[in-house]
Short mmCIF file of C-alpha atoms and ligand atoms in Angstrom, two decimals:
data_model
loop_
_atom_site.label_atom_id
_atom_site.label_comp_id
_atom_site.label_asym_id
_atom_site.label_seq_id
_atom_site.Cartn_x
_atom_site.Cartn_y
_atom_site.Cartn_z
CA VAL A 1 -6.58 43.11 -22.12
CA GLY A 2 -9.41 43.58 -24.64
CA ARG A 3 -13.02 43.95 -24.19
CA GLU A 4 -13.79 40.33 -23.11
CA ALA A 5 -12.92 39.05 -19.64
CA ARG A 6 -11.66 35.52 -19.76
CA VAL A 7 -11.40 32.96 -17.04
CA PHE A 8 -8.58 30.49 -17.27
CA SER A 9 -9.44 28.50 -14.09
CA ALA A 10 -12.48 28.25 -11.71
CA GLN A 11 -12.30 25.50 -9.05
CA THR A 12 -12.32 24.89 -5.42
CA GLU A 13 -8.82 25.12 -3.82
CA VAL A 14 -7.12 24.21 -0.64
CA THR A 15 -3.75 25.83 -0.92
CA ASP A 16 -4.33 29.45 0.23
CA GLU A 17 -4.60 31.07 3.65
CA LEU A 18 -6.06 28.56 6.06
CA GLU A 19 -8.95 30.77 7.24
CA LEU A 20 -10.29 31.05 3.73
CA LEU A 21 -10.28 27.38 2.79
CA PRO A 22 -11.69 25.71 0.96
CA THR A 23 -12.21 28.62 -1.37
CA TYR A 24 -13.80 28.78 -4.82
CA ALA A 25 -11.09 30.44 -6.83
CA VAL A 26 -11.90 32.30 -10.18
CA ALA A 27 -8.87 33.20 -12.06
CA PHE A 28 -8.93 35.84 -14.81
CA SER A 29 -6.51 35.87 -17.70
CA GLY A 30 -4.12 38.73 -18.30
CA CYS A 31 -1.89 40.78 -16.03
CA GLN A 32 -0.16 44.11 -16.39
CA LEU A 33 2.99 42.82 -14.66
CA ARG A 34 5.47 40.44 -16.39
CA CYS A 35 6.98 38.46 -13.42
CA ASP A 36 9.39 36.06 -14.84
CA PHE A 37 8.66 33.59 -11.94
CA CYS A 38 4.97 33.65 -12.59
CA VAL A 39 3.62 30.05 -12.06
CA THR A 40 0.55 30.85 -14.18
CA GLY A 41 2.60 32.74 -16.76
CA ALA A 42 0.98 31.28 -19.87
CA ALA A 43 -2.47 32.51 -18.86
CA SER A 44 -1.41 35.42 -16.82
CA TRP A 45 0.56 36.96 -19.63
CA ASN A 46 -2.13 36.22 -22.24
CA ALA A 47 -5.54 37.80 -21.79
CA ARG A 48 -6.93 35.77 -24.75
CA VAL A 49 -6.54 32.47 -22.91
CA GLY A 50 -9.52 30.75 -21.22
CA GLU A 51 -13.24 30.77 -21.47
CA VAL A 52 -15.18 34.03 -22.12
CA TRP A 53 -16.73 35.31 -18.91
CA GLU A 54 -20.41 34.70 -18.73
CA ALA A 55 -22.02 35.92 -15.46
CA GLY A 56 -25.08 33.64 -15.76
CA LYS A 57 -22.93 30.43 -16.04
CA MET A 58 -20.57 31.52 -13.34
CA GLU A 59 -23.38 32.23 -10.83
CA ALA A 60 -24.49 28.61 -11.10
CA ARG A 61 -20.92 27.43 -10.51
CA VAL A 62 -20.46 29.76 -7.53
CA GLN A 63 -23.76 28.49 -5.99
CA ALA A 64 -22.71 24.91 -6.50
CA ALA A 65 -19.27 25.49 -4.93
CA VAL A 66 -20.84 27.22 -1.91
CA SER A 67 -23.41 24.49 -1.55
CA GLY A 68 -20.55 22.06 -1.70
CA GLY A 69 -18.68 23.57 1.25
CA ALA A 70 -16.63 26.46 -0.16
CA ARG A 71 -16.08 28.96 2.72
CA SER A 72 -15.10 31.85 0.62
CA VAL A 73 -14.86 33.01 -3.11
CA MET A 74 -11.59 34.21 -4.27
CA VAL A 75 -11.00 36.35 -7.39
CA LEU A 76 -7.55 36.38 -8.74
CA GLY A 77 -5.58 36.32 -11.88
CA GLY A 78 -3.44 37.34 -13.71
CA GLU A 79 -4.70 40.52 -12.28
CA PRO A 80 -8.54 40.42 -11.74
CA VAL A 81 -8.86 44.31 -11.25
CA LEU A 82 -8.14 44.63 -15.06
CA HIS A 83 -11.65 43.13 -15.38
CA LEU A 84 -13.52 45.47 -13.12
CA THR A 85 -16.99 44.90 -14.61
CA ALA A 86 -16.76 41.06 -14.31
CA VAL A 87 -15.38 41.40 -10.71
CA LEU A 88 -18.39 43.49 -9.75
CA GLU A 89 -20.68 40.94 -11.41
CA LEU A 90 -19.02 38.19 -9.42
CA ALA A 91 -19.32 40.27 -6.19
CA ALA A 92 -23.00 40.57 -6.80
CA MET A 93 -23.57 36.76 -7.14
CA VAL A 94 -21.62 35.78 -3.99
CA PRO A 95 -23.99 35.11 -1.08
CA GLU A 96 -23.89 37.80 1.72
CA GLU A 97 -22.45 35.32 4.33
CA VAL A 98 -19.73 34.12 2.14
CA PRO A 99 -16.56 36.34 2.11
CA LEU A 100 -15.28 37.62 -1.28
CA VAL A 101 -11.52 37.65 -1.34
CA LEU A 102 -9.57 39.71 -3.89
CA LYS A 103 -6.11 38.58 -4.61
CA THR A 104 -4.28 41.39 -6.43
CA ASN A 105 -0.84 42.40 -7.37
CA GLY A 106 -1.68 45.87 -5.93
CA GLY A 107 -1.79 47.92 -9.05
CA LEU A 108 -5.10 49.46 -8.51
CA GLY A 109 -5.88 52.75 -10.16
CA ARG A 110 -8.29 55.44 -8.90
CA GLU A 111 -11.25 53.98 -10.90
CA ALA A 112 -10.81 50.48 -9.43
CA ARG A 113 -10.43 51.85 -5.88
CA GLY A 114 -13.66 53.75 -6.43
CA PHE A 115 -15.69 50.79 -7.52
CA LEU A 116 -14.20 48.22 -5.13
CA GLY A 117 -14.16 50.11 -1.88
CA GLY A 118 -16.68 48.56 0.46
CA VAL A 119 -17.36 45.63 -2.01
CA ILE A 120 -14.51 43.29 -1.11
CA ASP A 121 -14.62 41.42 2.23
CA VAL A 122 -10.89 40.32 2.37
CA TRP A 123 -8.09 42.22 0.52
CA LEU A 124 -5.18 39.96 -0.32
CA PRO A 125 -2.56 42.12 -1.98
CA ASP A 126 0.64 40.33 -3.03
CA PHE A 127 3.50 42.69 -1.96
CA LYS A 128 6.31 41.07 -3.82
CA PHE A 129 9.16 43.54 -4.11
CA GLY A 130 10.94 45.69 -1.54
CA ASN A 131 12.35 48.07 -4.09
CA ASP A 132 11.76 49.41 -7.61
CA ARG A 133 14.98 47.91 -8.95
CA CYS A 134 13.97 44.25 -8.31
CA ALA A 135 10.32 45.15 -9.54
CA LEU A 136 11.62 46.53 -12.85
CA ARG A 137 14.18 43.73 -13.38
CA LEU A 138 11.91 40.78 -12.49
CA ALA A 139 8.42 42.10 -13.37
CA GLY A 140 9.04 44.92 -15.87
CA VAL A 141 7.04 47.36 -13.83
CA ASP A 142 7.90 51.06 -12.92
CA ASP A 143 7.22 52.98 -9.73
CA TYR A 144 6.31 49.77 -7.89
CA TRP A 145 7.04 50.79 -4.39
CA ALA A 146 5.08 54.05 -4.51
CA ILE A 147 2.04 52.49 -6.15
CA MET A 148 2.10 49.40 -3.91
CA THR A 149 2.45 51.25 -0.56
CA LYS A 150 -0.19 53.76 -1.58
CA ASN A 151 -2.71 50.98 -2.46
CA VAL A 152 -2.07 48.91 0.58
CA GLU A 153 -2.61 51.92 2.85
CA TRP A 154 -5.73 52.64 0.97
CA MET A 155 -7.04 49.01 1.46
CA ALA A 156 -6.39 49.34 5.18
CA ARG A 157 -7.98 52.66 5.56
CA GLU A 158 -10.77 52.76 3.02
CA GLY A 159 -11.03 49.29 1.43
CA GLY A 160 -13.85 48.39 3.79
CA GLY A 161 -12.76 44.81 4.44
CA ALA A 162 -10.21 42.82 6.20
CA LEU A 163 -6.61 42.91 5.03
CA VAL A 164 -3.96 40.17 4.73
CA VAL A 165 -0.78 41.16 3.05
CA ARG A 166 1.08 38.36 1.20
CA HIS A 167 4.71 38.12 0.46
CA LEU A 168 6.15 35.39 -1.65
CA LEU A 169 9.76 34.65 -0.39
CA MET A 170 12.06 34.55 -3.37
CA PRO A 171 15.52 32.89 -3.28
CA GLY A 172 18.24 35.56 -2.82
CA HIS A 173 15.67 38.28 -2.28
CA LEU A 174 15.43 38.48 1.64
CA GLU A 175 17.54 41.53 2.09
CA CYS A 176 16.29 43.56 -0.90
CA CYS A 177 12.65 42.47 -0.94
CA TRP A 178 11.34 40.84 2.11
CA GLU A 179 13.15 42.98 4.84
CA PRO A 180 12.06 46.38 3.34
CA VAL A 181 8.38 45.04 3.00
CA ALA A 182 8.45 43.70 6.55
CA ARG A 183 9.88 46.96 7.95
CA TRP A 184 7.40 49.10 6.11
CA LEU A 185 4.47 46.94 7.23
CA SER A 186 5.76 47.11 10.77
CA SER A 187 6.15 50.92 10.75
CA ARG A 188 3.05 51.87 8.76
CA MET A 189 0.47 49.08 9.31
CA ALA A 190 0.37 48.28 12.93
CA GLY A 191 -1.39 45.05 13.59
CA VAL A 192 -1.57 44.00 9.97
CA ARG A 193 -1.83 40.21 9.33
CA VAL A 194 0.88 38.95 6.94
CA SER A 195 0.92 35.77 4.89
CA LEU A 196 4.52 34.82 4.25
CA ARG A 197 4.47 32.37 1.43
CA GLU A 198 7.33 29.82 1.22
CA GLY A 199 6.21 27.88 -1.78
CA TYR A 200 8.34 29.60 -4.43
CA VAL A 201 9.11 27.35 -7.41
CA PRO A 202 11.50 28.24 -10.15
CA ALA A 203 8.78 28.35 -12.91
CA TRP A 204 8.03 29.98 -16.27
CA LYS A 205 11.01 32.20 -17.21
CA ALA A 206 12.68 32.26 -13.80
CA ASP A 207 15.92 30.91 -15.33
CA ARG A 208 16.51 34.34 -16.84
CA HIS A 209 17.77 35.27 -13.43
CA PRO A 210 20.54 33.13 -11.92
CA GLU A 211 19.31 33.66 -8.21
CA LEU A 212 15.72 32.49 -9.11
CA ARG A 213 16.85 29.07 -10.55
CA ARG A 214 16.54 27.30 -7.17
CA TRP A 215 14.04 26.82 -4.28
CA VAL A 216 14.18 28.97 -1.20
CA SER A 217 16.51 27.32 1.33
CA GLY A 218 15.59 26.20 4.86
CA SER A 219 18.02 28.73 6.30
CA GLU A 220 16.41 31.58 4.20
CA MET A 221 12.92 30.50 5.44
CA GLU A 222 14.17 30.60 9.04
CA ARG A 223 15.87 34.08 8.61
CA ALA A 224 12.69 35.37 6.97
CA ARG A 225 10.61 34.25 10.00
CA GLN A 226 13.15 35.96 12.32
CA VAL A 227 12.71 39.20 10.41
CA ALA A 228 8.92 38.87 10.84
CA ALA A 229 9.31 38.25 14.58
CA ALA A 230 11.77 41.18 14.98
CA CYS A 231 9.23 43.46 13.15
CA GLY A 232 6.48 42.18 15.39
CA LEU A 233 4.32 41.06 12.42
CA GLU A 234 1.56 38.62 12.90
CA LEU A 235 1.93 35.79 10.42
CA VAL A 236 -1.23 33.80 9.32
CA PRO A 237 -0.90 30.14 8.39
S1 LIG B 301 1.53 39.76 -10.73
FE1 LIG B 301 1.12 37.59 -10.35
S2 LIG B 301 -0.18 36.88 -12.07
FE2 LIG B 301 0.81 38.86 -12.65
S3 LIG B 301 2.72 38.15 -13.79
FE3 LIG B 301 3.25 38.62 -11.62
S4 LIG B 301 3.14 36.50 -10.62
FE4 LIG B 301 1.95 36.50 -12.65
#
């Protein structure tokens, strides 16, 4: 992604998990995945978009947001972990009593795990795909399942913060993606809290894939919730 971290958005948001809202969300440009349905594709696929990260300027904005009522600070992307130094600088400027949330696609390497363990208050991994085939076809990534499950287990065991696992429901991907993720969470992550996101929109390059050209149907949402209930998962609003 280059030497400079860039931020394509920094603002207070109210569309994430209820317990974190309002959150001051700082979004870094660039991502190592290439999800064709990425709603922030233009910035997430291009690490050169946005303003250059300057810790001093951001500290003033974080303080203003917290004074204005933000209950948490969320770092996201693209993939924020690609900008490890900037993420650590951000962590240092967030007041002790304000939770720092890391929203990540889960592709953490050993170095990132080493630096971020004990620093993040709420881990928010986005567990998108239930198998390597869909991950390769829709996001151009290899070995997705092994990397994701290893990192989610690490977050639960050694991450040092709370864990909420996200899954974005995609049209036509209940059986291949949501069900394996739900079953794995149920069998390996007893008591984990899960955020089942139902706001998929056919954005960016989604029309490359026929099944992604529509919204998730009401019956798919209902079936997805039934899967969660059958697996005994605790869904967070
Ligand atoms: S992981 Fe997230 S930010 Fe990266 S390409 Fe996929 S949807 Fe976009």
